[in-house]
mmCIF file of C-alpha atoms in Angstrom:
data_model
loop_
_atom_site.group_PDB
_atom_site.id
_atom_site.type_symbol
_atom_site.label_atom_id
_atom_site.label_comp_id
_atom_site.label_asym_id
_atom_site.label_seq_id
_atom_site.Cartn_x
_atom_site.Cartn_y
_atom_site.Cartn_z
ATOM 1 C CA MET A 1 -65.401 -64.258 -34.858
ATOM 2 C CA LEU A 2 -63.998 -61.478 -36.492
ATOM 3 C CA PRO A 3 -62.903 -59.821 -32.762
ATOM 4 C CA ILE A 4 -62.168 -63.135 -31.436
ATOM 5 C CA LEU A 5 -59.391 -63.574 -34.426
ATOM 6 C CA LEU A 6 -58.316 -60.526 -33.686
ATOM 7 C CA SER A 7 -57.504 -60.687 -30.022
ATOM 8 C CA ILE A 8 -55.597 -64.063 -30.539
ATOM 9 C CA ALA A 9 -53.488 -62.415 -33.189
ATOM 10 C CA ILE A 10 -53.012 -59.309 -31.327
ATOM 11 C CA ALA A 11 -51.937 -61.503 -28.258
ATOM 12 C CA ALA A 12 -50.170 -64.317 -30.118
ATOM 13 C CA PRO A 13 -46.102 -64.465 -30.023
ATOM 14 C CA VAL A 14 -44.494 -62.905 -32.600
ATOM 15 C CA GLY A 15 -40.538 -62.402 -33.077
ATOM 16 C CA PRO A 16 -38.288 -64.710 -31.729
ATOM 17 C CA CYS A 17 -38.861 -64.040 -28.116
ATOM 18 C CA PRO A 18 -42.666 -65.057 -27.559
ATOM 19 C CA GLU A 19 -42.116 -65.788 -24.387
ATOM 20 C CA ALA A 20 -40.875 -62.184 -22.776
ATOM 21 C CA LYS A 21 -43.984 -60.180 -21.244
ATOM 22 C CA THR A 22 -41.723 -57.820 -19.634
ATOM 23 C CA THR A 23 -39.725 -54.864 -21.348
ATOM 24 C CA VAL A 24 -36.691 -56.392 -19.257
ATOM 25 C CA GLU A 25 -37.510 -59.129 -20.431
ATOM 26 C CA MET A 26 -37.924 -58.740 -24.516
ATOM 27 C CA ASP A 27 -34.661 -56.514 -23.918
ATOM 28 C CA THR A 28 -32.741 -59.074 -22.189
ATOM 29 C CA CYS A 29 -33.995 -61.392 -24.415
ATOM 30 C CA LEU A 30 -33.102 -59.406 -27.957
ATOM 31 C CA GLY A 31 -29.706 -59.010 -26.544
ATOM 32 C CA LYS A 32 -29.230 -62.840 -25.982
ATOM 33 C CA VAL A 33 -30.673 -63.266 -30.028
ATOM 34 C CA SER A 34 -28.477 -59.989 -31.375
ATOM 35 C CA ASN A 35 -25.182 -61.304 -29.634
ATOM 36 C CA ALA A 36 -26.080 -65.098 -31.181
ATOM 37 C CA ALA A 37 -26.379 -62.851 -34.232
ATOM 38 C CA ASP A 38 -23.049 -61.297 -34.125
ATOM 39 C CA VAL A 39 -21.014 -64.486 -33.342
ATOM 40 C CA GLU A 40 -22.642 -66.127 -36.872
ATOM 41 C CA LEU A 41 -21.721 -62.847 -38.328
ATOM 42 C CA ALA A 42 -17.809 -63.554 -37.412
ATOM 43 C CA ARG A 43 -17.783 -67.009 -38.624
ATOM 44 C CA TYR A 44 -19.192 -66.024 -42.137
ATOM 45 C CA LEU A 45 -17.119 -63.411 -42.115
ATOM 46 C CA ALA A 46 -13.833 -65.203 -41.374
ATOM 47 C CA ALA A 47 -15.065 -67.048 -44.439
ATOM 48 C CA ALA A 48 -15.639 -64.275 -46.373
ATOM 49 C CA ARG A 49 -12.704 -62.334 -46.039
ATOM 50 C CA LYS A 50 -10.706 -65.899 -46.210
ATOM 51 C CA GLN A 51 -11.552 -65.748 -49.497
ATOM 52 C CA ALA A 52 -11.155 -62.478 -50.511
ATOM 53 C CA ALA A 53 -7.373 -62.450 -49.390
ATOM 54 C CA ALA A 54 -6.905 -65.563 -51.659
ATOM 55 C CA ASP A 55 -7.345 -63.134 -54.409
ATOM 56 C CA GLY A 56 -5.535 -60.584 -52.983
ATOM 57 C CA LEU A 57 -4.060 -58.166 -51.114
ATOM 58 C CA ALA A 58 -6.257 -55.163 -52.830
ATOM 59 C CA VAL A 59 -9.607 -57.456 -52.191
ATOM 60 C CA GLY A 60 -8.857 -58.336 -48.725
ATOM 61 C CA GLN A 61 -8.143 -54.370 -48.462
ATOM 62 C CA ALA A 62 -11.655 -53.684 -50.276
ATOM 63 C CA PHE A 63 -13.354 -56.680 -48.092
ATOM 64 C CA ASP A 64 -12.295 -54.991 -44.710
ATOM 65 C CA ASP A 65 -13.145 -51.389 -45.946
ATOM 66 C CA ALA A 66 -16.332 -52.400 -47.386
ATOM 67 C CA GLN A 67 -17.560 -54.288 -43.527
ATOM 68 C CA ALA A 68 -16.149 -52.105 -41.698
ATOM 69 C CA ARG A 69 -18.397 -48.954 -43.510
ATOM 70 C CA TRP A 70 -21.059 -52.163 -43.101
ATOM 71 C CA VAL A 71 -20.088 -52.008 -39.752
ATOM 72 C CA ALA A 72 -20.906 -48.045 -39.636
ATOM 73 C CA TRP A 73 -23.390 -48.292 -41.360
ATOM 74 C CA ARG A 74 -25.837 -51.019 -38.959
ATOM 75 C CA LYS A 75 -24.933 -48.248 -36.430
ATOM 76 C CA ALA A 76 -26.002 -45.621 -37.727
ATOM 77 C CA GLU A 77 -29.399 -47.530 -39.079
ATOM 78 C CA CYS A 78 -30.388 -48.320 -34.976
ATOM 79 C CA ASP A 79 -29.449 -45.592 -33.664
ATOM 80 C CA THR A 80 -31.557 -43.764 -35.923
ATOM 81 C CA LEU A 81 -34.140 -45.983 -35.104
ATOM 82 C CA TYR A 82 -33.671 -45.667 -31.421
ATOM 83 C CA LEU A 83 -33.911 -41.985 -31.453
ATOM 84 C CA TYR A 84 -36.747 -41.919 -33.669
ATOM 85 C CA TRP A 85 -38.488 -44.613 -30.899
ATOM 86 C CA ARG A 86 -36.606 -42.235 -27.978
ATOM 87 C CA SER A 87 -39.882 -41.365 -25.875
ATOM 88 C CA GLY A 88 -41.194 -45.406 -25.967
ATOM 89 C CA THR A 89 -40.301 -47.856 -23.660
ATOM 90 C CA ILE A 90 -39.696 -50.067 -27.580
ATOM 91 C CA ARG A 91 -37.076 -48.025 -28.144
ATOM 92 C CA GLY A 92 -34.232 -51.256 -26.535
ATOM 93 C CA ALA A 93 -36.245 -53.771 -28.393
ATOM 94 C CA LYS A 94 -36.633 -51.855 -32.095
ATOM 95 C CA TYR A 95 -32.712 -50.618 -31.554
ATOM 96 C CA LEU A 96 -31.918 -54.867 -31.168
ATOM 97 C CA SER A 97 -34.366 -55.823 -33.501
ATOM 98 C CA CYS A 98 -32.717 -54.242 -35.772
ATOM 99 C CA ARG A 99 -29.364 -54.486 -35.265
ATOM 100 C CA ILE A 100 -30.513 -58.596 -35.988
ATOM 101 C CA ASP A 101 -32.601 -57.825 -38.927
ATOM 102 C CA LEU A 102 -29.349 -55.936 -40.382
ATOM 103 C CA THR A 103 -26.992 -58.367 -39.271
ATOM 104 C CA ARG A 104 -28.752 -61.729 -40.019
ATOM 105 C CA ALA A 105 -29.041 -60.111 -43.942
ATOM 106 C CA ARG A 106 -25.136 -59.214 -44.203
ATOM 107 C CA THR A 107 -24.648 -62.367 -42.885
ATOM 108 C CA ARG A 108 -26.323 -63.811 -45.931
ATOM 109 C CA GLN A 109 -25.459 -61.424 -48.247
ATOM 110 C CA LEU A 110 -21.657 -62.239 -47.585
ATOM 111 C CA TRP A 111 -22.623 -66.180 -47.589
ATOM 112 C CA GLN A 112 -24.185 -65.777 -51.312
ATOM 113 C CA ASN A 113 -21.099 -63.524 -52.566
ATOM 114 C CA TRP A 114 -18.702 -64.753 -51.342
ATOM 115 C CA LEU A 115 -19.271 -68.765 -50.164
ATOM 116 C CA THR A 116 -21.354 -69.866 -52.727
ATOM 117 C CA TYR A 117 -20.359 -70.994 -56.418
ATOM 118 C CA PRO A 118 -22.311 -70.542 -59.677
ATOM 119 C CA ASP A 119 -22.194 -73.926 -60.367
ATOM 120 C CA SER A 120 -23.465 -77.327 -58.421
ATOM 121 C CA THR A 121 -20.406 -77.113 -56.192
ATOM 122 C CA PRO A 122 -21.351 -77.181 -52.472
ATOM 123 C CA PRO A 123 -21.209 -73.362 -50.339
ATOM 124 C CA ILE A 124 -18.523 -73.200 -47.916
ATOM 125 C CA LEU A 125 -20.798 -73.298 -45.251
ATOM 126 C CA PRO A 126 -24.904 -73.546 -45.053
ATOM 127 C CA GLU A 127 -27.677 -71.058 -45.925
ATOM 128 C CA PRO A 128 -27.672 -68.501 -43.340
ATOM 129 C CA PRO A 129 -31.347 -67.834 -41.741
ATOM 130 C CA LEU A 130 -32.775 -64.335 -42.351
ATOM 131 C CA SER A 131 -35.235 -64.252 -40.264
ATOM 132 C CA ALA A 132 -35.309 -62.365 -36.483
ATOM 133 C CA ASP A 133 -37.476 -65.620 -36.176
ATOM 134 C CA ALA A 134 -34.868 -68.493 -37.530
ATOM 135 C CA PRO A 135 -33.370 -70.158 -34.687
ATOM 136 C CA SER A 136 -29.854 -68.779 -34.095
#
């Protein structure tokens, strides 16, 4: 029984691209998911930037600086992961999954820090998904 369950678990599709069967299909699908995560981040970023700028020039500039540093960090982190997996065809999927996960985490962080309130006031935008398995 255990071998059957193990083979089902191994064969079960996971992640945001369960229909992808080849490396090319996986990379194409993950590229689309990554682009969708970037679009969603841009939406939350615009709303958060508006909140930051409403508090004055210094806060708006500090917000933009923090975002630029985050973009550089995400690039360095995912580039390093790609380098680590450089000898395998999985490197593209690892890189794109890194971008998806970090982008969604940043989107959620922006939502939590800038677009919600400590009382019962509804958030400015809905809570974004965190998981790469969540629909975009």
